[in-house]
JSON list of C-alpha atoms in Angstrom, two decimals:
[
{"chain": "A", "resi": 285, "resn": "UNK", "atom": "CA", "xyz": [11.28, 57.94, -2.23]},
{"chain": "A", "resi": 286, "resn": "UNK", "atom": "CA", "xyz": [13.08, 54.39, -2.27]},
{"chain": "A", "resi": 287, "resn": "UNK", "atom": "CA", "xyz": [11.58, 53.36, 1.08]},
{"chain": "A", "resi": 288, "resn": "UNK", "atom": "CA", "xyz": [8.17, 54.70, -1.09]},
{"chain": "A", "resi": 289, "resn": "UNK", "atom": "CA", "xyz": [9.06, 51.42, -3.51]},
{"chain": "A", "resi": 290, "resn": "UNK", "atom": "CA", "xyz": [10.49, 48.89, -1.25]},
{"chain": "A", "resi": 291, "resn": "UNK", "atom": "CA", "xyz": [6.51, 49.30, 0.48]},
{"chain": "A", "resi": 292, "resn": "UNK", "atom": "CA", "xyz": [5.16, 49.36, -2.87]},
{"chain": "A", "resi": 293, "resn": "UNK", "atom": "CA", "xyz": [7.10, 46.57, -4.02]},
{"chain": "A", "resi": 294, "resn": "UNK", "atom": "CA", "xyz": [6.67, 44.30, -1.21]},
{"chain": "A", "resi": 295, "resn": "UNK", "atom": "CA", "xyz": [2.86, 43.26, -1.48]},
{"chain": "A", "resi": 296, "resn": "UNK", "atom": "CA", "xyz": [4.30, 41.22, -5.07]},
{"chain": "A", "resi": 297, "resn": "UNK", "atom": "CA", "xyz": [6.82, 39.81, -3.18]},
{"chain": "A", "resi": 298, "resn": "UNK", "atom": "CA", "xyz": [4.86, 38.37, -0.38]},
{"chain": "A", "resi": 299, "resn": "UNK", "atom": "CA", "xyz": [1.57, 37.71, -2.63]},
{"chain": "A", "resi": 300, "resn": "UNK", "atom": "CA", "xyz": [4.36, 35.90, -5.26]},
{"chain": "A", "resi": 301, "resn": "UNK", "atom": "CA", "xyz": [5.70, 34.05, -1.72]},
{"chain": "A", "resi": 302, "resn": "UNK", "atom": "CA", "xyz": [2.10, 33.15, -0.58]},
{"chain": "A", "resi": 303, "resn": "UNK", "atom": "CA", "xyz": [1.07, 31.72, -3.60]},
{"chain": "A", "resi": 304, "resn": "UNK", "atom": "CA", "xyz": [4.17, 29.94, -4.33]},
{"chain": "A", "resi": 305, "resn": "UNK", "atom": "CA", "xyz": [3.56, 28.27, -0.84]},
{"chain": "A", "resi": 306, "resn": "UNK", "atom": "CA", "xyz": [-0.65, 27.59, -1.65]},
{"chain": "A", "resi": 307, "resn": "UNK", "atom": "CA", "xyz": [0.69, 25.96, -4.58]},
{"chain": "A", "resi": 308, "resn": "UNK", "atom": "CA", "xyz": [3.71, 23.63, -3.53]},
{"chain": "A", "resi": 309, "resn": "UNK", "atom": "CA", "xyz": [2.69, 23.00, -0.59]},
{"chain": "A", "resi": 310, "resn": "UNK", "atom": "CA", "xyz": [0.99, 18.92, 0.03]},
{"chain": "A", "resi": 311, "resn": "UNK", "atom": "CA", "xyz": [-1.92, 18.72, 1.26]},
{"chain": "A", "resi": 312, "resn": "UNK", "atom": "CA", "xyz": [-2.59, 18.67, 5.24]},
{"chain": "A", "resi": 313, "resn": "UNK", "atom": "CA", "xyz": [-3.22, 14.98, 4.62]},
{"chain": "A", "resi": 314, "resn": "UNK", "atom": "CA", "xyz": [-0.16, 14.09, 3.01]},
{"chain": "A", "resi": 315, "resn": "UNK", "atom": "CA", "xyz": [1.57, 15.61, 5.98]},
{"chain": "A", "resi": 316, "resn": "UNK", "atom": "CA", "xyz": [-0.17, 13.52, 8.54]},
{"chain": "A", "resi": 317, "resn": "UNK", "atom": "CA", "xyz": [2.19, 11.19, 10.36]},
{"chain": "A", "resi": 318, "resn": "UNK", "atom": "CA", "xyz": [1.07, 7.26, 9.96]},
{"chain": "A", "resi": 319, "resn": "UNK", "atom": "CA", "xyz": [1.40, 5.75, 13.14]},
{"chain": "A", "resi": 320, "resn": "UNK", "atom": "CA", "xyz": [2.17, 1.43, 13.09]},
{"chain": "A", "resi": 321, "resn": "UNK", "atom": "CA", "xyz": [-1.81, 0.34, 13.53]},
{"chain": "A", "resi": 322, "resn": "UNK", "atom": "CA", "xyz": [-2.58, 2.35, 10.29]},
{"chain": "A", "resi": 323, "resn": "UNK", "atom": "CA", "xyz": [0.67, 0.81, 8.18]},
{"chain": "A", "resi": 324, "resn": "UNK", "atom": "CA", "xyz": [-0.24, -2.49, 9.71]},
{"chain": "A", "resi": 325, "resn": "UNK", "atom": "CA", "xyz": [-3.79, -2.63, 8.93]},
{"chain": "A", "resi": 326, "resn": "UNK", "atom": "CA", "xyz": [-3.23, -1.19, 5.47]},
{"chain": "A", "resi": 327, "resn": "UNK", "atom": "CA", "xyz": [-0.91, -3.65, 4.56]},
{"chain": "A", "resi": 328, "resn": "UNK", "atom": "CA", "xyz": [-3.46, -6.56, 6.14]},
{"chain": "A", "resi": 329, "resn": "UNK", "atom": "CA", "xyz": [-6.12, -4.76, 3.72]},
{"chain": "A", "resi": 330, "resn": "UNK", "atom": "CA", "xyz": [-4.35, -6.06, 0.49]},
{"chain": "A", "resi": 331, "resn": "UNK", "atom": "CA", "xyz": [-4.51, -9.85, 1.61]},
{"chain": "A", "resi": 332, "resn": "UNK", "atom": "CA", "xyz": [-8.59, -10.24, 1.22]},
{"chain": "A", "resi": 333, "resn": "UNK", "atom": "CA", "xyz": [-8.25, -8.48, -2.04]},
{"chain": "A", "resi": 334, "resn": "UNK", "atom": "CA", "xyz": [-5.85, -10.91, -3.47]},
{"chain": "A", "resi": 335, "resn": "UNK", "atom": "CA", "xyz": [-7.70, -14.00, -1.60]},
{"chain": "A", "resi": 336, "resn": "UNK", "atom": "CA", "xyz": [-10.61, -13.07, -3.33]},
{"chain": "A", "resi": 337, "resn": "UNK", "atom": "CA", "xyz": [-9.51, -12.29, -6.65]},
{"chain": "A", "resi": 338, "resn": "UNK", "atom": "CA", "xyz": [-7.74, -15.33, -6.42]},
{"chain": "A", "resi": 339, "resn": "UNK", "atom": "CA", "xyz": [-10.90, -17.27, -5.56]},
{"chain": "A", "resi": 340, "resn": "UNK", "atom": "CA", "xyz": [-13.06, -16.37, -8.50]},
{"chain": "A", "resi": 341, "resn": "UNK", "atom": "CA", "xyz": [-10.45, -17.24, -10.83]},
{"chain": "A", "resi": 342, "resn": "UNK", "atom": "CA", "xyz": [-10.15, -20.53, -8.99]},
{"chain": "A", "resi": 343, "resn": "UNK", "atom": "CA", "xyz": [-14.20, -20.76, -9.65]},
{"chain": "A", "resi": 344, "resn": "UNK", "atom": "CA", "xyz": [-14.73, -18.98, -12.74]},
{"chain": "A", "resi": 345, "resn": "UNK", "atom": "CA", "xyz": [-11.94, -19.32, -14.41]},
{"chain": "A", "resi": 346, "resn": "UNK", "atom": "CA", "xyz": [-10.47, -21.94, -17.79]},
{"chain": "A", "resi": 347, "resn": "UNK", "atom": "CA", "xyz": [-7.63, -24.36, -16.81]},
{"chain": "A", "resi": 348, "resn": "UNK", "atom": "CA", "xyz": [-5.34, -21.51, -18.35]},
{"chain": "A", "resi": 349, "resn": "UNK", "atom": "CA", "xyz": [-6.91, -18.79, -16.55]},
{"chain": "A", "resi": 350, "resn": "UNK", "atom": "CA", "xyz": [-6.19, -20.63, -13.21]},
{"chain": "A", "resi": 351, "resn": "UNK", "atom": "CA", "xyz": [-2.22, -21.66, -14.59]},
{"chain": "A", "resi": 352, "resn": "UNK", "atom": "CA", "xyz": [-1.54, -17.95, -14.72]},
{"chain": "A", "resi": 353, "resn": "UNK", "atom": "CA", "xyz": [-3.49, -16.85, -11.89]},
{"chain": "A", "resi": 354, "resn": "UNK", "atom": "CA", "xyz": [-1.80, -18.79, -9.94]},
{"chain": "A", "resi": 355, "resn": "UNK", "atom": "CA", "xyz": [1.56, -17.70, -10.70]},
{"chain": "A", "resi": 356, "resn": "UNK", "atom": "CA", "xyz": [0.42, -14.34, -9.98]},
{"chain": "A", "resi": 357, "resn": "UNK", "atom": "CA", "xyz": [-0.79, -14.91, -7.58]},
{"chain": "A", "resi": 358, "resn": "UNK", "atom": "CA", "xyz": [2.37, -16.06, -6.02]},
{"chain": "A", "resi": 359, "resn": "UNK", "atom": "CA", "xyz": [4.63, -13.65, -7.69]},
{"chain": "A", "resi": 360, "resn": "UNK", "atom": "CA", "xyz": [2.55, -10.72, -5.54]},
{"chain": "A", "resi": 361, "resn": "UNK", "atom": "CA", "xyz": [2.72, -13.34, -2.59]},
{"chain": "A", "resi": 362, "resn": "UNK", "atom": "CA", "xyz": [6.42, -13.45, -2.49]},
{"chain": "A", "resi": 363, "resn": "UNK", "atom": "CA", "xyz": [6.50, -9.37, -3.23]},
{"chain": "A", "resi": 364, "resn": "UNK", "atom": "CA", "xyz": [4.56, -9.07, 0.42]},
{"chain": "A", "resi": 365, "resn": "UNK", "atom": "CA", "xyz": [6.24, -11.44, 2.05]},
{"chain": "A", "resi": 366, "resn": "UNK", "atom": "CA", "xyz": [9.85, -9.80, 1.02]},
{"chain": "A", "resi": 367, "resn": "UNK", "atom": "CA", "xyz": [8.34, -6.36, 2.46]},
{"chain": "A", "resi": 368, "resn": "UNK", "atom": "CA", "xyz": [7.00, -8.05, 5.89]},
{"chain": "A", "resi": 369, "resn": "UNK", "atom": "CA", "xyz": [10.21, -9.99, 6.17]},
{"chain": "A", "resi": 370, "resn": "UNK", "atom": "CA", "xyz": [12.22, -6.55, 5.33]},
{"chain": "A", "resi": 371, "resn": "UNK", "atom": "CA", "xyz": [10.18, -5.00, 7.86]},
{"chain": "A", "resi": 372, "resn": "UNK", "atom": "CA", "xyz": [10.07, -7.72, 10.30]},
{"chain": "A", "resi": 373, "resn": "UNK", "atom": "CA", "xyz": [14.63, -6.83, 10.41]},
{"chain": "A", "resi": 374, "resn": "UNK", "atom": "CA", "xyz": [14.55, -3.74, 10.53]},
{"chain": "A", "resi": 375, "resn": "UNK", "atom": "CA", "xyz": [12.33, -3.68, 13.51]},
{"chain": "A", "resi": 376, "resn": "UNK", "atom": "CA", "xyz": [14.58, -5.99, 15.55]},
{"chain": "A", "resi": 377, "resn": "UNK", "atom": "CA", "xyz": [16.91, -3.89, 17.56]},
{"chain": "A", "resi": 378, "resn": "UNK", "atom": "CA", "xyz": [20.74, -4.56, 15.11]},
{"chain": "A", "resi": 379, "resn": "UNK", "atom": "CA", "xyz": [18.19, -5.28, 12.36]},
{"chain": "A", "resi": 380, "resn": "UNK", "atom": "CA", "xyz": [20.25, -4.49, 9.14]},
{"chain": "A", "resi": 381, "resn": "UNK", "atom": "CA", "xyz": [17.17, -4.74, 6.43]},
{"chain": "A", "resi": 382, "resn": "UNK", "atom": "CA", "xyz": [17.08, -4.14, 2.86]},
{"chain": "A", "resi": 383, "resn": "UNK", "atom": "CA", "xyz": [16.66, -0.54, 2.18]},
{"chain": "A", "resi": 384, "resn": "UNK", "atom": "CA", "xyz": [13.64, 1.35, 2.36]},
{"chain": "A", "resi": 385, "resn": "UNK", "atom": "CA", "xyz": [13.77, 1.94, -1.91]},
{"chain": "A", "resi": 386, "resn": "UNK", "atom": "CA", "xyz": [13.75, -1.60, -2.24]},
{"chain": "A", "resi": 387, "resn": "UNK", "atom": "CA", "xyz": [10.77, -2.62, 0.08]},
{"chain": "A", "resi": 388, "resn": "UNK", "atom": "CA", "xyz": [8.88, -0.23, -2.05]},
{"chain": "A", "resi": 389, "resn": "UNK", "atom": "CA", "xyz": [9.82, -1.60, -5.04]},
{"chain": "A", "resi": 390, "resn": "UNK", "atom": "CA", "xyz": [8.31, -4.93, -3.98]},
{"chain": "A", "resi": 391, "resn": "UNK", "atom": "CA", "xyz": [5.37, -3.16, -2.71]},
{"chain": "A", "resi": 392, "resn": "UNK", "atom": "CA", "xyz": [5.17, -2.15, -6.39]},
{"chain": "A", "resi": 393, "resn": "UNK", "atom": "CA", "xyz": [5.56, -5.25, -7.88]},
{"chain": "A", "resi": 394, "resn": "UNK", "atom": "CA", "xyz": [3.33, -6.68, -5.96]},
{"chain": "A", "resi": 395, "resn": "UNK", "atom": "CA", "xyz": [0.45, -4.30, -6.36]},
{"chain": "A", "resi": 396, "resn": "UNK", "atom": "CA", "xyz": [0.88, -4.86, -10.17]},
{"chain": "A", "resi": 397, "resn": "UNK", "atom": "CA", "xyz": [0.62, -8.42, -9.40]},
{"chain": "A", "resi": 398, "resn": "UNK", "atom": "CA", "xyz": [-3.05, -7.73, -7.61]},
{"chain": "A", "resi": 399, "resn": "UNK", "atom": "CA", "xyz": [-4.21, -5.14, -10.05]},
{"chain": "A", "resi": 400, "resn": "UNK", "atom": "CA", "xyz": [-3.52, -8.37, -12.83]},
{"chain": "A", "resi": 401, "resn": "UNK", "atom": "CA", "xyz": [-4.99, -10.40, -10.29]},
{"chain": "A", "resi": 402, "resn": "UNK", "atom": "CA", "xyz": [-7.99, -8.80, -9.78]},
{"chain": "A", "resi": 403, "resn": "UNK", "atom": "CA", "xyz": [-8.53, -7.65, -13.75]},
{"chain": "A", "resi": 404, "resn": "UNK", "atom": "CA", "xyz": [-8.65, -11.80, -14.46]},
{"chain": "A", "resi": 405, "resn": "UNK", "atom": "CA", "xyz": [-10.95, -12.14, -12.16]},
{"chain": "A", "resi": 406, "resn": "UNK", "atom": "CA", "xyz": [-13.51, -9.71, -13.17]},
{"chain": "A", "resi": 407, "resn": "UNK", "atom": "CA", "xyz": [-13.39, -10.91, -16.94]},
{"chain": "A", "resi": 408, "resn": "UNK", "atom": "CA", "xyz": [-13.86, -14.21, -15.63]},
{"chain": "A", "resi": 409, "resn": "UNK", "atom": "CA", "xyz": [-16.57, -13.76, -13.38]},
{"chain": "A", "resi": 410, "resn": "UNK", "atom": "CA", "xyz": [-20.02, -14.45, -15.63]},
{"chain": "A", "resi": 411, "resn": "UNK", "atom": "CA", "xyz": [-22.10, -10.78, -15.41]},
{"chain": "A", "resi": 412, "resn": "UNK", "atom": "CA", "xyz": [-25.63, -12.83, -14.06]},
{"chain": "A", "resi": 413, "resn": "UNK", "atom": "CA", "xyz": [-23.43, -14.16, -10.64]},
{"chain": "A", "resi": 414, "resn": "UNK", "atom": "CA", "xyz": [-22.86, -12.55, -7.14]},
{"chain": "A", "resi": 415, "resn": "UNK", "atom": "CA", "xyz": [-19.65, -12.17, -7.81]},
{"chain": "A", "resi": 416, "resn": "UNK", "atom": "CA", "xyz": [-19.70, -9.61, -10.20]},
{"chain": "A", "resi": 417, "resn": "UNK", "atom": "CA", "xyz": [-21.03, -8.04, -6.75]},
{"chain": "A", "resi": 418, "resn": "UNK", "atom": "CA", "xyz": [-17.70, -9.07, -4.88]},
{"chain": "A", "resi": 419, "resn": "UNK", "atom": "CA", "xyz": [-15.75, -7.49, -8.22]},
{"chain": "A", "resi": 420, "resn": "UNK", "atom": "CA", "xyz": [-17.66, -4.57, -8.18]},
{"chain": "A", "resi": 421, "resn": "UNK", "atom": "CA", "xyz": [-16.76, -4.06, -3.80]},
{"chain": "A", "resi": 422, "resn": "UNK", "atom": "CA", "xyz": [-13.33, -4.89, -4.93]},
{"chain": "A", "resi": 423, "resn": "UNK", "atom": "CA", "xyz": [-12.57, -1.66, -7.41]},
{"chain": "A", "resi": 424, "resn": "UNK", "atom": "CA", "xyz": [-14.28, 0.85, -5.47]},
{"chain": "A", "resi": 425, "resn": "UNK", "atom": "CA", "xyz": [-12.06, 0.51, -2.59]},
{"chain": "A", "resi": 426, "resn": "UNK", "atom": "CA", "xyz": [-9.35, 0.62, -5.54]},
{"chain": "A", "resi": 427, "resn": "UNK", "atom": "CA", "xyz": [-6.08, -0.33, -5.34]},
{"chain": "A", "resi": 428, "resn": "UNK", "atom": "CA", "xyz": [-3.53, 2.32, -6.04]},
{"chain": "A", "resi": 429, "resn": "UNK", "atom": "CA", "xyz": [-5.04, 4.86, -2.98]},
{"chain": "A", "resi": 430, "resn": "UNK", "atom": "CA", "xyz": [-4.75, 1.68, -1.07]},
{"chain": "A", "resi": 431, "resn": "UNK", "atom": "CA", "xyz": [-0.81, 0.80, -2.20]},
{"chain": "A", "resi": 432, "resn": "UNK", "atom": "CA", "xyz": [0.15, 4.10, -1.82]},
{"chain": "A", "resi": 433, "resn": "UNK", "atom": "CA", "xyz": [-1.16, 4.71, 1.98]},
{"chain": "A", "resi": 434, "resn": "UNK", "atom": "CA", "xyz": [0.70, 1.66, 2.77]},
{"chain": "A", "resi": 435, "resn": "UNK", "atom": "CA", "xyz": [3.91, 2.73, 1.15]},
{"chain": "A", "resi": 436, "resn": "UNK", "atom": "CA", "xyz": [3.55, 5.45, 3.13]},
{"chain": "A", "resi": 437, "resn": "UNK", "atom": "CA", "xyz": [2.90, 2.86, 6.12]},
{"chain": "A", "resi": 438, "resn": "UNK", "atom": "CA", "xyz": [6.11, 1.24, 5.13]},
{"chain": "A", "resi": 439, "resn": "UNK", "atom": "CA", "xyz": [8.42, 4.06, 5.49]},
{"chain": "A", "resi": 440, "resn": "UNK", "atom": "CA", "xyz": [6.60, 5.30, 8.59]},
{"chain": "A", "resi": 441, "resn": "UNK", "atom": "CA", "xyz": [8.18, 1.52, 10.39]},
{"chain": "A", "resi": 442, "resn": "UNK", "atom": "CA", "xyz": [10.88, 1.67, 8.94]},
{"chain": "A", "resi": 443, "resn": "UNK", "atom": "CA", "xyz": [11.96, 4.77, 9.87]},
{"chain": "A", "resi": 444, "resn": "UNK", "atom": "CA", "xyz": [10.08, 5.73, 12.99]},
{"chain": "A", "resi": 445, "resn": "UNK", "atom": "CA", "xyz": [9.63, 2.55, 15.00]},
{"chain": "A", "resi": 446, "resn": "UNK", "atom": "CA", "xyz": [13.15, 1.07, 15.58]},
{"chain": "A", "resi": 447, "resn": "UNK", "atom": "CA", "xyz": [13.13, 2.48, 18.67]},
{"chain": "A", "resi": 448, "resn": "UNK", "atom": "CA", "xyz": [10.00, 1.65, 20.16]},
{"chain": "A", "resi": 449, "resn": "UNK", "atom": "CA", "xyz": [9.73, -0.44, 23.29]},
{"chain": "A", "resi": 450, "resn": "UNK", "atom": "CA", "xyz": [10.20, -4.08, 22.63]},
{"chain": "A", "resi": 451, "resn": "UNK", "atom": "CA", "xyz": [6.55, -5.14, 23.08]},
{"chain": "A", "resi": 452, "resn": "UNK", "atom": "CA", "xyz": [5.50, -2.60, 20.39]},
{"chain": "A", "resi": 453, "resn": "UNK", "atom": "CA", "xyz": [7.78, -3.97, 18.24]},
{"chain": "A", "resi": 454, "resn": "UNK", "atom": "CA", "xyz": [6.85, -7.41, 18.75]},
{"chain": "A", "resi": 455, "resn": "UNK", "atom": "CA", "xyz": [3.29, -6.11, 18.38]},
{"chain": "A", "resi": 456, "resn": "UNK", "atom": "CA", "xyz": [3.98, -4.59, 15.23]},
{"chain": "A", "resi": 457, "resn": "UNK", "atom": "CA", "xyz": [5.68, -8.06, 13.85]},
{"chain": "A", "resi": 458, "resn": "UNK", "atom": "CA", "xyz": [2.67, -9.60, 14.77]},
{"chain": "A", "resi": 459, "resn": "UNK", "atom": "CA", "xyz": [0.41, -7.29, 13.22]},
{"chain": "A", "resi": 460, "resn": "UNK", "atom": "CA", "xyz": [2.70, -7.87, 9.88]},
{"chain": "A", "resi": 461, "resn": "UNK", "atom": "CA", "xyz": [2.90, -11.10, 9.97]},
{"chain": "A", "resi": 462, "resn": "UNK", "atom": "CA", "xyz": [-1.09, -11.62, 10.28]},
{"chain": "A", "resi": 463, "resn": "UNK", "atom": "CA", "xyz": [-0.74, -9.70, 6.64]},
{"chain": "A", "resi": 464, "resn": "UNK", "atom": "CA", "xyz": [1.06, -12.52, 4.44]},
{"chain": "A", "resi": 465, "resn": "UNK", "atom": "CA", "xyz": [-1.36, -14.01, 1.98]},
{"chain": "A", "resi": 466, "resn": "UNK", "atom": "CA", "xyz": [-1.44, -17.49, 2.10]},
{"chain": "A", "resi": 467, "resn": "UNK", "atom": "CA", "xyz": [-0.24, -20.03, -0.34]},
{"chain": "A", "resi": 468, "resn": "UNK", "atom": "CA", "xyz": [-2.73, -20.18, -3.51]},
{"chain": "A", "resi": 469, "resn": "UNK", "atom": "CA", "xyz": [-3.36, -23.73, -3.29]},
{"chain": "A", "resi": 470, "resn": "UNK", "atom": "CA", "xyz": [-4.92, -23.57, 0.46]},
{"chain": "A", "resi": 471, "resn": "UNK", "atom": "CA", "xyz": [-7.47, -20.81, -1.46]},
{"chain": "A", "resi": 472, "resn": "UNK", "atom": "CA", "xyz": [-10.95, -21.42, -1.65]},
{"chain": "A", "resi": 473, "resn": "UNK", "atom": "CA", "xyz": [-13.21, -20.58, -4.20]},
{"chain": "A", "resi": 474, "resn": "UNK", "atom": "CA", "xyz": [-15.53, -18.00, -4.40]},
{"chain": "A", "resi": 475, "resn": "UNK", "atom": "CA", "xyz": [-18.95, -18.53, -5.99]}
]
């Protein structure tokens, strides 16, 4: 009779197990491993986003519009650049970088910075132009999906490329460095 209700009881246990596991689990995506040409060309994604944004505002936008743009602007420059030159030491072999938390964290602010960015630009931009066109490109390939694949990016090298072969990691610093937005001034703009 007891071995009767251990059977009987064991179908709730492993449907109650199952379930727990459908539910908790991430999805097959989220456990895909992101190898460096992914992170790098993620992170190179954000830079004709920002150029952009930063070019309409340059067109479109008041004296005031273009003050404030341009510290933005160079607020989420420096962000990137911190996270490239984070990355860029701990991919040298004694590299002792900032920690992973705080690369993130600039990754953060700096994806504030474009979102900003790229909200100025779109109120600026006059509805009967082509570059409401540009605006419109701009927030379907949105932001936030973008950021968070390369945070993702970002942990991936700096956790699982240290070791690589010195031309991959040379290849890799490359690759990052071809990411850093350039200086606001040298922007054009964007009619």
């Amino acid at each position: 009779m007891m071995h009767e209700k251990a059977l009987h009881g064991a179908p709730l246990w492993i449907l109650a197990i199952l379930v727990t596991l459908l539910f908790t689990a991430p999805p097959a995506s989220a456990q895909q491993k992101i190898d460096w040409p992914q992170a790098t060309a993620d992170l190179n994604n954000l830079r004709p986003k920002a150029v952009t944004c930063a070019g309409l505002i340059k067109h479109y936008g008041s004296h005031g519009e273009n003050a404030q743009a341009a510290l933005t602007y160079a607020d989420g420059k420096s962000e990137i650049d911190a996270v490239i030159s984070g990355l860029t030491v701990a991919l040298t072999p004694s590299g002792k970088s900032a920690d992973l938390p705080s690369l993130q964290s600039h990754l953060t602010v700096a994806k504030a910075d474009l979102e900003s960015l790229c909200s100025v630009a779109e109120h600026v931009v006059p509805q009967d132009t082509g570059g409401k066109g540009v605006i419109d490109e701009i927030a379907k390939a949105a932001i936030e999906p973008l950021v968070s694949a390369i945070s993702k990016g970002v942990a991936a090298l700096y956790t699982d490329h240290r070791s690589d072969t010195d031309l991959t990691r040379k290849t890799i610093i490359s690759q990052l460095e071809g990411a850093r937005w350039p200086d606001f001034s040298s922007i054009a703009t964007v009619p």
